[in-house]
mmCIF file of C-alpha atoms in Angstrom:
data_model
loop_
_atom_site.group_PDB
_atom_site.id
_atom_site.type_symbol
_atom_site.label_atom_id
_atom_site.label_comp_id
_atom_site.label_asym_id
_atom_site.label_seq_id
_atom_site.Cartn_x
_atom_site.Cartn_y
_atom_site.Cartn_z
ATOM 1 C CA UNK A 14 31.769 37.749 -67.361
ATOM 2 C CA UNK A 15 30.276 34.259 -67.573
ATOM 3 C CA UNK A 16 26.506 34.087 -67.985
ATOM 4 C CA UNK A 17 24.317 31.026 -67.572
ATOM 5 C CA UNK A 18 20.769 30.537 -68.797
ATOM 6 C CA UNK A 19 18.543 27.597 -67.930
ATOM 7 C CA UNK A 20 15.885 26.335 -70.309
ATOM 8 C CA UNK A 21 13.306 23.591 -70.103
ATOM 9 C CA UNK A 22 9.625 22.886 -69.509
ATOM 10 C CA UNK A 23 7.919 24.682 -66.675
ATOM 11 C CA UNK A 24 5.475 21.834 -66.116
ATOM 12 C CA UNK A 25 6.172 18.107 -66.013
ATOM 13 C CA UNK A 26 3.764 15.273 -65.250
ATOM 14 C CA UNK A 27 4.454 12.821 -62.430
ATOM 15 C CA UNK A 28 6.506 9.765 -63.449
ATOM 16 C CA UNK A 29 7.868 11.559 -66.542
ATOM 17 C CA UNK A 30 11.433 12.693 -67.197
ATOM 18 C CA UNK A 31 12.519 16.290 -66.643
ATOM 19 C CA UNK A 32 15.154 17.628 -69.035
ATOM 20 C CA UNK A 33 16.925 20.940 -68.482
ATOM 21 C CA UNK A 34 19.681 22.663 -70.441
ATOM 22 C CA UNK A 35 22.075 25.368 -69.354
ATOM 23 C CA UNK A 36 23.594 27.567 -72.055
ATOM 24 C CA UNK A 37 26.886 29.191 -71.147
ATOM 25 C CA UNK A 38 28.073 32.463 -72.677
ATOM 26 C CA UNK A 39 31.022 34.726 -71.998
ATOM 27 C CA UNK A 40 33.379 31.865 -71.153
ATOM 28 C CA UNK A 41 34.486 28.488 -72.389
ATOM 29 C CA UNK A 42 32.852 25.473 -70.873
ATOM 30 C CA UNK A 43 36.257 23.758 -70.655
ATOM 31 C CA UNK A 44 38.252 23.645 -67.464
ATOM 32 C CA UNK A 45 35.529 24.375 -64.932
ATOM 33 C CA UNK A 46 33.065 22.505 -62.737
ATOM 34 C CA UNK A 47 29.427 22.873 -63.795
ATOM 35 C CA UNK A 48 26.629 22.137 -61.343
ATOM 36 C CA UNK A 49 22.903 21.788 -61.021
ATOM 37 C CA UNK A 50 21.309 22.965 -57.794
ATOM 38 C CA UNK A 51 17.626 23.177 -56.962
ATOM 39 C CA UNK A 52 15.613 25.104 -54.401
ATOM 40 C CA UNK A 53 12.133 23.937 -53.373
ATOM 41 C CA UNK A 54 9.717 26.768 -52.580
ATOM 42 C CA UNK A 55 10.585 28.395 -49.254
ATOM 43 C CA UNK A 56 13.561 26.127 -48.604
ATOM 44 C CA UNK A 57 17.320 26.229 -48.880
ATOM 45 C CA UNK A 58 19.229 25.116 -51.963
ATOM 46 C CA UNK A 59 20.000 21.441 -52.606
ATOM 47 C CA UNK A 60 23.039 20.391 -54.634
ATOM 48 C CA UNK A 61 22.219 17.776 -57.293
ATOM 49 C CA UNK A 62 25.349 17.056 -59.333
ATOM 50 C CA UNK A 63 28.429 18.438 -61.037
ATOM 51 C CA UNK A 64 30.354 17.668 -64.197
ATOM 52 C CA UNK A 65 33.919 18.628 -65.049
ATOM 53 C CA UNK A 66 34.894 18.814 -68.699
ATOM 54 C CA UNK A 67 33.366 15.783 -70.404
ATOM 55 C CA UNK A 68 33.925 12.870 -68.112
ATOM 56 C CA UNK A 69 34.132 13.610 -64.419
ATOM 57 C CA UNK A 70 30.678 13.535 -62.839
ATOM 58 C CA UNK A 71 29.506 13.411 -59.256
ATOM 59 C CA UNK A 72 25.984 13.057 -57.921
ATOM 60 C CA UNK A 73 24.122 13.630 -54.694
ATOM 61 C CA UNK A 74 23.345 10.062 -53.500
ATOM 62 C CA UNK A 75 19.885 11.163 -52.394
ATOM 63 C CA UNK A 76 18.891 11.210 -56.046
ATOM 64 C CA UNK A 77 20.137 7.635 -56.440
ATOM 65 C CA UNK A 78 20.189 6.795 -60.143
ATOM 66 C CA UNK A 79 17.380 9.145 -61.156
ATOM 67 C CA UNK A 80 19.603 11.932 -62.422
ATOM 68 C CA UNK A 81 22.112 12.266 -65.247
ATOM 69 C CA UNK A 82 24.314 15.266 -65.958
ATOM 70 C CA UNK A 83 25.979 15.675 -69.333
ATOM 71 C CA UNK A 84 27.894 18.267 -71.299
ATOM 72 C CA UNK A 85 28.023 19.323 -74.949
ATOM 73 C CA UNK A 86 31.215 21.298 -75.465
ATOM 74 C CA UNK A 87 30.440 22.023 -79.100
ATOM 75 C CA UNK A 88 27.350 23.963 -78.017
ATOM 76 C CA UNK A 89 28.770 25.348 -74.741
ATOM 77 C CA UNK A 90 25.879 23.703 -72.915
ATOM 78 C CA UNK A 91 25.354 21.192 -70.160
ATOM 79 C CA UNK A 92 22.182 19.354 -69.205
ATOM 80 C CA UNK A 93 20.306 17.555 -66.459
ATOM 81 C CA UNK A 94 17.807 14.725 -66.740
ATOM 82 C CA UNK A 95 15.686 13.645 -63.813
ATOM 83 C CA UNK A 96 13.686 10.468 -64.249
ATOM 84 C CA UNK A 97 10.434 9.432 -62.580
ATOM 85 C CA UNK A 98 9.634 12.865 -61.157
ATOM 86 C CA UNK A 99 7.196 13.390 -58.310
ATOM 87 C CA UNK A 100 5.707 16.468 -56.661
ATOM 88 C CA UNK A 101 8.785 16.542 -54.408
ATOM 89 C CA UNK A 102 10.854 17.511 -57.456
ATOM 90 C CA UNK A 103 8.967 20.794 -57.782
ATOM 91 C CA UNK A 104 11.600 23.502 -57.365
ATOM 92 C CA UNK A 105 13.542 26.304 -58.986
ATOM 93 C CA UNK A 106 16.433 24.643 -60.790
ATOM 94 C CA UNK A 107 19.686 26.566 -61.118
ATOM 95 C CA UNK A 108 22.755 25.847 -63.179
ATOM 96 C CA UNK A 109 26.035 27.159 -61.849
ATOM 97 C CA UNK A 110 29.748 27.344 -62.537
ATOM 98 C CA UNK A 111 32.620 27.084 -60.127
ATOM 99 C CA UNK A 112 34.096 30.375 -58.980
ATOM 100 C CA UNK A 113 37.406 29.470 -60.574
ATOM 101 C CA UNK A 114 39.308 26.478 -61.960
ATOM 102 C CA UNK A 115 39.194 23.725 -59.352
ATOM 103 C CA UNK A 116 36.233 25.241 -57.494
ATOM 104 C CA UNK A 117 33.764 22.355 -57.486
ATOM 105 C CA UNK A 118 30.624 24.178 -56.449
ATOM 106 C CA UNK A 119 28.599 27.280 -57.259
ATOM 107 C CA UNK A 120 30.371 30.548 -57.889
ATOM 108 C CA UNK A 121 28.252 31.960 -60.667
ATOM 109 C CA UNK A 122 24.559 31.122 -60.875
ATOM 110 C CA UNK A 123 21.997 31.218 -63.641
ATOM 111 C CA UNK A 124 18.728 33.025 -62.983
ATOM 112 C CA UNK A 125 16.913 29.736 -62.352
ATOM 113 C CA UNK A 126 13.878 28.098 -63.895
ATOM 114 C CA UNK A 127 10.791 26.998 -61.991
ATOM 115 C CA UNK A 128 9.739 23.421 -62.617
ATOM 116 C CA UNK A 129 6.365 22.262 -61.361
ATOM 117 C CA UNK A 130 5.491 18.569 -61.253
ATOM 118 C CA UNK A 131 1.755 18.157 -61.565
ATOM 119 C CA UNK A 132 -0.766 16.221 -63.609
ATOM 120 C CA UNK B 24 25.808 14.068 -44.842
ATOM 121 C CA UNK B 25 27.077 17.286 -43.244
ATOM 122 C CA UNK B 26 24.134 19.193 -41.783
ATOM 123 C CA UNK B 27 24.579 22.956 -41.569
ATOM 124 C CA UNK B 28 22.449 24.753 -38.982
ATOM 125 C CA UNK B 29 22.221 28.521 -39.209
ATOM 126 C CA UNK B 30 21.237 30.948 -36.479
ATOM 127 C CA UNK B 31 19.321 33.041 -35.930
ATOM 128 C CA UNK B 32 16.502 32.319 -38.358
ATOM 129 C CA UNK B 33 15.789 36.041 -38.681
ATOM 130 C CA UNK B 34 17.885 39.092 -37.861
ATOM 131 C CA UNK B 35 16.239 42.519 -37.761
ATOM 132 C CA UNK B 36 18.734 45.377 -37.607
ATOM 133 C CA UNK B 37 19.003 49.033 -38.500
ATOM 134 C CA UNK B 38 21.290 50.423 -41.208
ATOM 135 C CA UNK B 39 24.779 50.959 -39.828
ATOM 136 C CA UNK B 40 24.514 48.162 -37.295
ATOM 137 C CA UNK B 41 26.725 45.084 -37.251
ATOM 138 C CA UNK B 42 25.228 41.747 -38.305
ATOM 139 C CA UNK B 43 26.641 38.443 -37.110
ATOM 140 C CA UNK B 44 25.348 35.263 -38.755
ATOM 141 C CA UNK B 45 26.279 31.829 -37.469
ATOM 142 C CA UNK B 46 26.636 28.507 -39.251
ATOM 143 C CA UNK B 47 27.294 25.316 -37.307
ATOM 144 C CA UNK B 48 28.280 22.060 -39.014
ATOM 145 C CA UNK B 49 27.383 18.575 -37.760
ATOM 146 C CA UNK B 50 31.019 17.548 -38.279
ATOM 147 C CA UNK B 51 34.269 19.387 -38.831
ATOM 148 C CA UNK B 52 34.541 21.090 -42.211
ATOM 149 C CA UNK B 53 37.687 22.584 -43.664
ATOM 150 C CA UNK B 54 37.285 26.344 -43.900
ATOM 151 C CA UNK B 55 38.733 26.026 -47.395
ATOM 152 C CA UNK B 56 35.405 24.566 -48.444
ATOM 153 C CA UNK B 57 32.939 26.861 -46.708
ATOM 154 C CA UNK B 58 31.041 29.539 -48.595
ATOM 155 C CA UNK B 59 28.335 32.100 -47.979
ATOM 156 C CA UNK B 60 25.682 33.133 -50.513
ATOM 157 C CA UNK B 61 23.187 35.987 -50.440
ATOM 158 C CA UNK B 62 19.752 35.645 -52.020
ATOM 159 C CA UNK B 63 17.224 38.402 -52.565
ATOM 160 C CA UNK B 64 13.541 37.679 -53.279
ATOM 161 C CA UNK B 65 12.974 36.326 -56.751
ATOM 162 C CA UNK B 66 16.695 36.256 -57.542
ATOM 163 C CA UNK B 67 19.372 33.619 -57.787
ATOM 164 C CA UNK B 68 21.846 33.323 -54.942
ATOM 165 C CA UNK B 69 25.074 35.309 -55.225
ATOM 166 C CA UNK B 70 28.409 34.115 -53.918
ATOM 167 C CA UNK B 71 29.774 36.415 -51.215
ATOM 168 C CA UNK B 72 32.495 34.425 -49.456
ATOM 169 C CA UNK B 73 34.450 31.367 -50.591
ATOM 170 C CA UNK B 74 37.147 29.348 -48.871
ATOM 171 C CA UNK B 75 35.889 30.518 -45.480
ATOM 172 C CA UNK B 76 37.119 34.102 -45.765
ATOM 173 C CA UNK B 77 37.777 35.060 -49.375
ATOM 174 C CA UNK B 78 35.520 37.741 -50.790
ATOM 175 C CA UNK B 79 34.161 37.052 -54.253
ATOM 176 C CA UNK B 80 34.714 39.607 -56.997
ATOM 177 C CA UNK B 81 32.824 42.828 -56.408
ATOM 178 C CA UNK B 82 31.797 42.037 -52.833
ATOM 179 C CA UNK B 83 32.237 45.047 -50.498
ATOM 180 C CA UNK B 84 34.727 44.738 -47.660
ATOM 181 C CA UNK B 85 31.977 45.159 -45.060
ATOM 182 C CA UNK B 86 31.332 41.442 -45.625
ATOM 183 C CA UNK B 87 33.752 39.082 -43.903
ATOM 184 C CA UNK B 88 33.839 35.372 -43.171
ATOM 185 C CA UNK B 89 35.611 33.562 -40.365
ATOM 186 C CA UNK B 90 35.627 30.350 -38.406
ATOM 187 C CA UNK B 91 36.976 26.846 -38.352
ATOM 188 C CA UNK B 92 36.016 23.301 -37.490
ATOM 189 C CA UNK B 93 32.280 23.294 -36.912
ATOM 190 C CA UNK B 94 31.607 26.996 -36.283
ATOM 191 C CA UNK B 95 31.615 29.653 -38.949
ATOM 192 C CA UNK B 96 30.499 33.269 -38.998
ATOM 193 C CA UNK B 97 29.523 35.811 -41.612
ATOM 194 C CA UNK B 98 29.845 39.383 -40.391
ATOM 195 C CA UNK B 99 28.425 42.458 -42.062
ATOM 196 C CA UNK B 100 30.250 45.295 -40.344
ATOM 197 C CA UNK B 101 27.839 48.119 -41.173
ATOM 198 C CA UNK B 102 24.510 47.159 -42.667
ATOM 199 C CA UNK B 103 23.409 48.932 -45.808
ATOM 200 C CA UNK B 104 19.757 48.933 -46.964
ATOM 201 C CA UNK B 105 20.690 46.737 -49.934
ATOM 202 C CA UNK B 106 21.986 43.985 -47.621
ATOM 203 C CA UNK B 107 18.494 42.635 -46.894
ATOM 204 C CA UNK B 108 17.886 39.088 -48.013
ATOM 205 C CA UNK B 109 18.528 35.511 -47.016
ATOM 206 C CA UNK B 110 22.045 34.285 -46.381
ATOM 207 C CA UNK B 111 23.025 30.644 -46.821
ATOM 208 C CA UNK B 112 26.185 28.922 -45.694
ATOM 209 C CA UNK B 113 27.383 26.111 -47.938
ATOM 210 C CA UNK B 114 29.999 23.377 -47.533
ATOM 211 C CA UNK B 115 31.619 21.795 -50.543
ATOM 212 C CA UNK B 116 34.240 19.703 -48.824
ATOM 213 C CA UNK B 117 32.185 16.567 -48.295
ATOM 214 C CA UNK B 118 29.767 14.919 -50.694
ATOM 215 C CA UNK B 119 26.945 15.547 -50.864
ATOM 216 C CA UNK B 120 27.549 19.279 -50.776
ATOM 217 C CA UNK B 121 25.019 20.889 -48.467
ATOM 218 C CA UNK B 122 23.505 24.261 -47.623
ATOM 219 C CA UNK B 123 22.171 25.693 -44.408
ATOM 220 C CA UNK B 124 18.497 26.574 -44.082
ATOM 221 C CA UNK B 125 19.258 30.291 -44.255
ATOM 222 C CA UNK B 126 19.205 33.398 -42.074
ATOM 223 C CA UNK B 127 16.880 36.183 -43.144
ATOM 224 C CA UNK B 128 18.273 39.681 -42.612
ATOM 225 C CA UNK B 129 15.606 42.334 -42.304
ATOM 226 C CA UNK B 130 16.417 46.002 -42.370
ATOM 227 C CA UNK B 131 14.551 47.977 -39.709
#
């Protein structure tokens, strides 16, 4: 059974860059879609981006060029960077894997990590 | 962007009753790319239904998904106490992928 674990700082200052890592265990990182999704307090989830293997990425246009998703197959990890954060980026951030090969959204979720943007 | 609107906002039902949750899309969505997730307080969402009507691994058969075009439904045939939580519909056919605002199911 695939397991995903997010890691990163719980507190980030406005205008700084948020960096999160998702460590995958119980399955290879190859051959699946890997996503980042966030959920502001009291709201529904918001899809941010996905990456497939090492090259195919797709982003939510609402984040414009602020976000970058990347993958490190040697470590079975993938990451998210969000530049120039504001209070509106405060949310629980989840990493997720597609339910099966070719499933480009969330099938299995990590437990999530709360990120607060505040000075 | 495809906007998903769920109704009702809150559903309060007794164990054993049937729950019907609605999800309406702002434009036609292929049922092949419509999912439902359940989220309990303090937990990550859990995939229940994918491809409109496929049950994810380990999901009891009291959960079923249906619909097409712009109208989709999640039905819980006989509510169990552990079915409380918030249910989100999710479309992953058009970018950006989007989620509904959620329907909260309360157990009476």
